[in-house]
Amino acid sequence: MKKTLNAYSEQMNQLMGKAICLPHGPFSELHEAMRYSLNAGGKRIRPVLMQLCYEAVGGKEEIESFLMAIEMIHTYSLIHDDLPAMDDDDLRRGKPTNHMVFGEATAILAGDALLTEAFQIMLSDALRHGGLERIRAAHILSEASGMGGMIGGQILDMASENKTIDLATLDCIQLHKTGALIAAATKMGAVLGGGGSKEIAALEAYGKYIGKVFQIVDDILDAISTAEELGKPVHSDEKNEKNTYLSFYSIEESYAIAKALTDKALKLLEQIPGDTSLLAEIAETLIKRKN
Amino acid sequence: MKKTLNAYSEQMNQLMGKAICLPHGPFSELHEAMRYSLNAGGKRIRPVLMQLCYEAVGGKEEIESFLMAIEMIHTYSLIHDDLPAMDDDDLRRGKPTNHMVFGEATAILAGDALLTEAFQIMLSDALRHGGLERIRAAHILSEASGMGGMIGGQILDMASENKTIDLATLDCIQLHKTGALIAAATKMGAVLGGGGSKEIAALEAYGKYIGKVFQIVDDILDAISTAEELGKPVHSDEKNEKNTYLSFYSIEESYAIAKALTDKALKLLEQIPGDTSLLAEIAETLIKRKN
């Protein structure tokens, strides 16, 4: 029987449970803080996308280190984003944020350690396996998560608070802040699976489109959901006077844009010879999600 | 004419000036914050050690990416250590700390970006050059700076504040917090230069010994210097009720221990066939330093 998306998410949850699982030692408070956020659950969209793209281009080995690494980097970015000096959020996925539980200093260090550990496990893996694909995948992740990617988007986002920005700037923020890591997930999967350059380009572009859909729907849900449905505070964009798609478009218009981007993403999947049915399902599900 | 240690430090200062030197764009505030701390000067002891060990085992190419990477990681750790939630220091190397100039949020992100960029440039370099040495060097740095190294030492240090600890715990803190990155510098240089396993082990051990000397002298200077001499606030250990060597030994005893460790470090250099005169000079200088 074919594996469902939920089965993939569950597989990723189990994989993250295996990470940072060292014997209790002097650093156990740090491990606990790292594991607390890494194991907070969620849909594990980034490692699921990576695994699906890996399989779609014919990858047959295992890429656990890379699946863990991208989720560690995503997790560290959430821990640091939630800090008092940043978004100052108390709740994440329905649970107290890392600094609410472990204090600010440990939360900063847990984020730093997750980021470092992500590279450590990818480099260990690359040393074990040899070959350039794994170095290339780690390099893609380093670019997507750094100053030219996720962090750059975050700083531009902060600089734009309480200011009127144009749509191009909003697109730039979202492409970097959220899109870069999602597109890295799909591209890394394609590279690790030995995909050709056309397949890699198609899956990366698919990742960029669905990353944008993800962000548009995020903006909408922040405005119209309840905290209970969403598992985190709502109206935070309004509270922080952030620019979102709803600064430019109505909810209906935003959904129409998201639909057009979803169609583009689905079209790109036609270029992949392998099974892309679950990648299509993800694209179709993202636009319908309620949390 | 043989290059002096000062010439090596100056070379490293110029190298760091070339890092993160992108055209002004939307992320320029982030770049500015990264460059502010990376270019704050200092003795550049870690990249100098790496370059000297590289040359001592016969390395002939260039390892600029790795020299930059270790200084970026050292710099990010200082930025995060100085944050209000951590040591809450206003002054570093005689200049206002990063968060005093750019604000806390940007300082957190500048640290994150320096850490990420360090891995990005090493991975780019490894892709360009091929071969396993460069992957191995990056892996050494990831281990030394992560939860089993520098960050682990930092968390243990925090957990020990306002508590009475034993000497073994203090040694463990200092070995991880300061020693790991210095030993990584010497080991990486030896690995990148193609050193044999005995040379690599000797230079790593040399790094561990001088790292400990560095920390012992740091503890002494914090207690006996003036802020003017040191370029940063003094008596911060006392203020933060931190355990230091002076909790266990007198200043004279601490200097005697540092001298014995220096002698061990010098002895190890005899195992290296290449020129180690400047490595010896560093070991001898560390114990005499006034800032």
Coordinates of C-alpha atoms in Angstrom, one line a residue, chain A:
Chain A
M1 CA 0.0 0.0 0.0
K2 CA 1.2 3.4 -0.8
K3 CA 2.5 5.6 2.0
T4 CA 0.3 8.6 2.9
L5 CA 1.4 12.1 3.6
N6 CA 0.5 11.5 7.3
A7 CA 2.8 8.4 7.3
Y8 CA 5.6 10.6 6.0
S9 CA 5.0 13.2 8.7
E10 CA 4.9 10.5 11.3
Q11 CA 8.2 9.1 10.0
M12 CA 9.8 12.5 10.3
N13 CA 8.4 13.0 13.8
Q14 CA 10.1 9.7 14.8
L15 CA 13.3 10.7 13.1
M16 CA 13.5 14.0 15.0
G17 CA 12.9 12.1 18.2
K18 CA 16.1 10.2 17.5
A19 CA 18.1 13.5 17.1
I20 CA 20.1 15.0 19.9
C21 CA 19.6 11.9 22.0
L22 CA 22.8 11.8 24.0
P23 CA 23.3 10.3 27.4
H24 CA 22.6 12.7 30.3
G25 CA 25.7 14.7 31.0
P26 CA 26.7 18.1 32.1
F27 CA 25.0 19.7 29.1
S28 CA 21.6 18.0 29.6
E29 CA 19.8 21.3 30.0
L30 CA 20.9 22.3 26.6
H31 CA 19.9 19.0 25.1
E32 CA 16.5 19.3 26.8
A33 CA 15.9 22.7 25.3
M34 CA 16.9 21.6 21.9
R35 CA 14.8 18.5 22.0
Y36 CA 11.8 20.4 23.4
S37 CA 11.5 22.5 20.3
L38 CA 12.6 19.9 17.8
N39 CA 10.0 17.5 19.0
A40 CA 7.1 20.0 19.2
G41 CA 5.5 18.1 16.3
G42 CA 4.0 19.8 13.4
K43 CA 3.6 18.7 9.8
R44 CA 7.4 18.4 9.2
I45 CA 6.7 19.9 5.8
R46 CA 10.4 20.6 4.9
P47 CA 11.8 17.1 5.5
V48 CA 8.7 15.5 4.0
L49 CA 9.2 17.6 0.9
M50 CA 12.9 16.7 0.8
Q51 CA 12.2 13.0 1.1
L52 CA 9.4 13.1 -1.5
C53 CA 11.6 14.9 -4.0
Y54 CA 14.5 12.5 -3.3
E55 CA 12.2 9.6 -4.1
A56 CA 10.7 11.3 -7.1
V57 CA 14.0 11.6 -8.9
G58 CA 14.9 8.0 -8.0
G59 CA 16.9 8.3 -4.7
K60 CA 17.2 4.9 -3.1
E61 CA 19.6 5.3 -0.1
E62 CA 18.8 7.2 3.1
I63 CA 19.2 10.9 3.7
E64 CA 18.3 11.1 7.4
S65 CA 21.0 13.5 8.3
F66 CA 19.7 16.0 5.8
L67 CA 16.1 15.5 6.9
M68 CA 17.1 16.2 10.4
A69 CA 19.4 19.1 9.5
I70 CA 16.7 21.1 7.7
E71 CA 14.2 20.6 10.5
M72 CA 16.9 21.7 13.0
I73 CA 17.5 24.9 11.1
H74 CA 13.8 25.6 10.8
T75 CA 13.4 24.9 14.5
Y76 CA 16.3 27.2 15.5
S77 CA 14.9 30.0 13.5
L78 CA 11.5 29.6 15.3
I79 CA 13.3 29.7 18.7
H80 CA 15.2 32.9 17.9
D81 CA 12.1 34.5 16.2
D82 CA 10.1 34.0 19.3
L83 CA 12.6 35.7 21.6
P84 CA 11.5 38.9 23.5
A85 CA 13.9 41.0 21.4
M86 CA 12.3 39.6 18.2
D87 CA 8.6 38.7 17.9
D88 CA 8.2 38.2 21.7
D89 CA 5.8 35.3 21.3
D90 CA 4.8 33.2 24.3
L91 CA 3.1 30.4 22.4
R92 CA 4.2 28.2 19.5
R93 CA 2.2 25.2 18.2
G94 CA 0.0 25.5 21.2
K95 CA 3.0 25.1 23.7
P96 CA 5.0 27.7 25.6
T97 CA 7.9 29.0 23.5
N98 CA 11.4 27.8 24.3
H99 CA 12.5 30.9 26.2
M100 CA 9.3 30.7 28.3
V101 CA 10.3 27.3 29.5
F102 CA 14.1 27.4 29.6
G103 CA 14.8 31.1 29.9
E104 CA 16.2 33.5 27.3
A105 CA 19.9 32.6 27.6
T106 CA 19.3 28.9 27.1
A107 CA 16.9 29.5 24.3
I108 CA 19.5 31.6 22.4
L109 CA 22.1 28.9 22.9
A110 CA 19.7 26.1 22.0
G111 CA 19.1 27.8 18.7
D112 CA 22.8 28.3 18.1
A113 CA 23.4 24.6 18.9
L114 CA 20.6 23.4 16.6
L115 CA 22.1 25.5 13.8
T116 CA 25.6 24.1 14.4
E117 CA 24.4 20.6 14.9
A118 CA 22.6 20.7 11.6
F119 CA 25.9 21.3 9.8
Q120 CA 27.8 18.8 12.0
I121 CA 25.5 15.9 11.0
M122 CA 25.5 16.8 7.4
L123 CA 29.3 17.0 7.4
S124 CA 29.6 13.7 9.3
D125 CA 27.3 12.2 6.7
A126 CA 29.3 13.6 3.8
L127 CA 32.5 12.2 5.3
R128 CA 31.0 8.7 5.6
H129 CA 29.5 8.6 2.1
G130 CA 32.0 10.6 0.1
G131 CA 30.9 12.1 -3.2
L132 CA 29.9 15.6 -4.0
E133 CA 26.1 15.4 -3.8
R134 CA 26.0 15.5 -0.1
I135 CA 28.4 18.5 0.1
R136 CA 26.3 20.2 -2.5
A137 CA 23.1 19.6 -0.5
A138 CA 24.7 21.0 2.7
H139 CA 25.9 24.0 0.7
I140 CA 22.3 24.7 -0.7
L141 CA 21.0 24.6 2.9
S142 CA 23.8 27.0 4.1
E143 CA 22.9 29.5 1.4
A144 CA 19.1 29.2 1.9
S145 CA 19.4 29.8 5.7
G146 CA 22.0 32.5 5.7
M147 CA 22.2 36.2 5.1
G148 CA 21.2 35.8 1.4
G149 CA 18.2 33.7 2.4
M150 CA 16.2 33.2 5.6
I151 CA 18.1 35.5 7.9
G152 CA 18.2 38.2 5.2
G153 CA 14.5 38.0 4.8
Q154 CA 14.0 38.2 8.6
I155 CA 16.1 41.4 8.8
L156 CA 14.3 43.0 5.9
D157 CA 11.0 42.1 7.6
M158 CA 12.1 43.7 10.8
A159 CA 13.2 46.8 8.9
S160 CA 9.8 47.1 7.3
E161 CA 7.7 47.0 10.4
N162 CA 5.7 50.2 11.0
K163 CA 6.6 51.3 7.5
T164 CA 4.7 51.3 4.2
I165 CA 6.4 49.0 1.7
D166 CA 5.6 48.1 -1.8
L167 CA 4.5 44.7 -3.1
A168 CA 7.9 43.9 -4.6
T169 CA 9.5 44.4 -1.2
L170 CA 6.9 42.1 0.5
D171 CA 7.6 39.5 -2.2
C172 CA 11.3 39.8 -1.5
I173 CA 10.8 39.4 2.2
Q174 CA 8.6 36.3 1.8
L175 CA 10.8 34.7 -0.8
H176 CA 13.7 34.9 1.5
K177 CA 12.2 34.5 4.9
T178 CA 9.9 31.5 4.2
G179 CA 10.5 30.5 0.6
A180 CA 14.2 30.0 0.7
L181 CA 14.1 27.1 3.1
I182 CA 11.2 25.4 1.4
A183 CA 12.8 25.6 -2.0
A184 CA 16.0 24.4 -0.4
A185 CA 14.1 21.3 0.8
T186 CA 12.9 20.4 -2.6
K187 CA 16.2 21.2 -4.3
M188 CA 18.3 19.3 -1.8
G189 CA 16.0 16.2 -2.3
A190 CA 16.5 16.4 -6.0
V191 CA 20.3 16.8 -5.7
L192 CA 20.7 14.1 -3.1
G193 CA 18.5 11.7 -5.3
G194 CA 20.8 12.2 -8.2
G195 CA 18.3 14.2 -10.3
G196 CA 19.3 15.8 -13.6
S197 CA 19.6 19.6 -13.9
K198 CA 16.1 20.0 -15.4
E199 CA 14.5 17.9 -12.6
I200 CA 16.5 19.9 -10.0
A201 CA 15.4 23.2 -11.5
A202 CA 11.7 22.1 -11.7
L203 CA 11.6 20.8 -8.1
E204 CA 13.3 24.0 -6.8
A205 CA 10.7 26.1 -8.7
Y206 CA 7.9 24.0 -7.4
G207 CA 9.3 24.7 -3.9
K208 CA 9.4 28.4 -4.5
Y209 CA 5.8 28.5 -5.7
I210 CA 4.4 26.4 -2.8
G211 CA 6.5 28.4 -0.3
K212 CA 4.8 31.5 -1.5
V213 CA 1.4 29.9 -1.2
F214 CA 2.3 28.8 2.3
Q215 CA 3.1 32.4 3.3
I216 CA 0.0 33.9 1.7
V217 CA -2.2 31.4 3.5
D218 CA -0.2 32.1 6.7
D219 CA -1.1 35.8 6.4
I220 CA -4.7 35.0 5.8
L221 CA -5.0 32.6 8.7
D222 CA -3.3 35.0 11.1
A223 CA -6.1 37.5 10.2
I224 CA -9.1 35.2 10.3
S225 CA -8.4 32.3 12.6
T226 CA -8.8 31.8 16.3
A227 CA -5.8 31.1 18.5
E228 CA -7.4 27.7 19.3
E229 CA -7.6 26.7 15.6
L230 CA -4.1 28.0 14.9
G231 CA -2.3 26.8 18.0
K232 CA -0.5 30.2 18.2
P233 CA -1.5 33.8 18.8
V234 CA -3.5 35.3 16.0
H235 CA -3.6 38.9 14.7
S236 CA 0.2 39.0 15.5
D237 CA 0.8 40.7 12.1
E238 CA -1.6 43.4 13.0
K239 CA -0.2 43.8 16.5
N240 CA 3.3 44.1 15.1
E241 CA 2.1 46.3 12.3
K242 CA 3.6 43.9 9.8
N243 CA 3.0 44.2 6.1
T244 CA 1.3 41.1 4.7
Y245 CA -0.5 40.1 1.5
L246 CA -3.7 41.5 3.1
S247 CA -2.1 45.0 3.0
F248 CA -2.4 44.8 -0.8
Y249 CA -5.2 42.3 -1.6
S250 CA -8.5 41.2 -0.2
I251 CA -8.8 37.7 1.2
E252 CA -10.5 36.6 -2.0
E253 CA -7.8 38.1 -4.2
S254 CA -5.1 36.5 -2.0
Y255 CA -6.7 33.1 -2.4
A256 CA -6.9 33.6 -6.1
I257 CA -3.2 34.4 -6.3
A258 CA -2.4 31.4 -4.2
K259 CA -4.5 29.2 -6.5
A260 CA -2.7 30.5 -9.6
L261 CA 0.7 29.7 -7.9
T262 CA -0.5 26.2 -6.9
D263 CA -1.4 25.5 -10.5
K264 CA 2.1 26.6 -11.6
A265 CA 3.6 24.3 -9.0
L266 CA 1.5 21.4 -10.2
K267 CA 2.4 22.0 -13.8
L268 CA 6.1 21.8 -12.9
L269 CA 5.6 18.3 -11.5
E270 CA 4.8 17.1 -15.0
Q271 CA 8.5 17.4 -15.8
I272 CA 9.4 14.7 -13.2
P273 CA 9.3 11.1 -14.5
G274 CA 8.8 9.6 -11.0
D275 CA 5.8 9.5 -8.7
T276 CA 4.8 13.0 -7.7
S277 CA 1.3 12.4 -6.5
L278 CA 2.1 13.2 -2.9
L279 CA 4.0 16.4 -3.9
A280 CA 0.8 17.4 -5.8
E281 CA -1.3 16.5 -2.8
I282 CA 0.9 18.9 -0.6
A283 CA 0.5 21.7 -3.1
E284 CA -3.3 21.2 -3.1
T285 CA -3.5 20.8 0.7
L286 CA -1.4 23.9 1.5
I287 CA -4.0 26.3 0.0
K288 CA -6.9 24.5 2.0
R289 CA -5.1 24.4 5.4
K290 CA -6.8 25.8 8.4
N291 CA -3.7 25.8 10.7

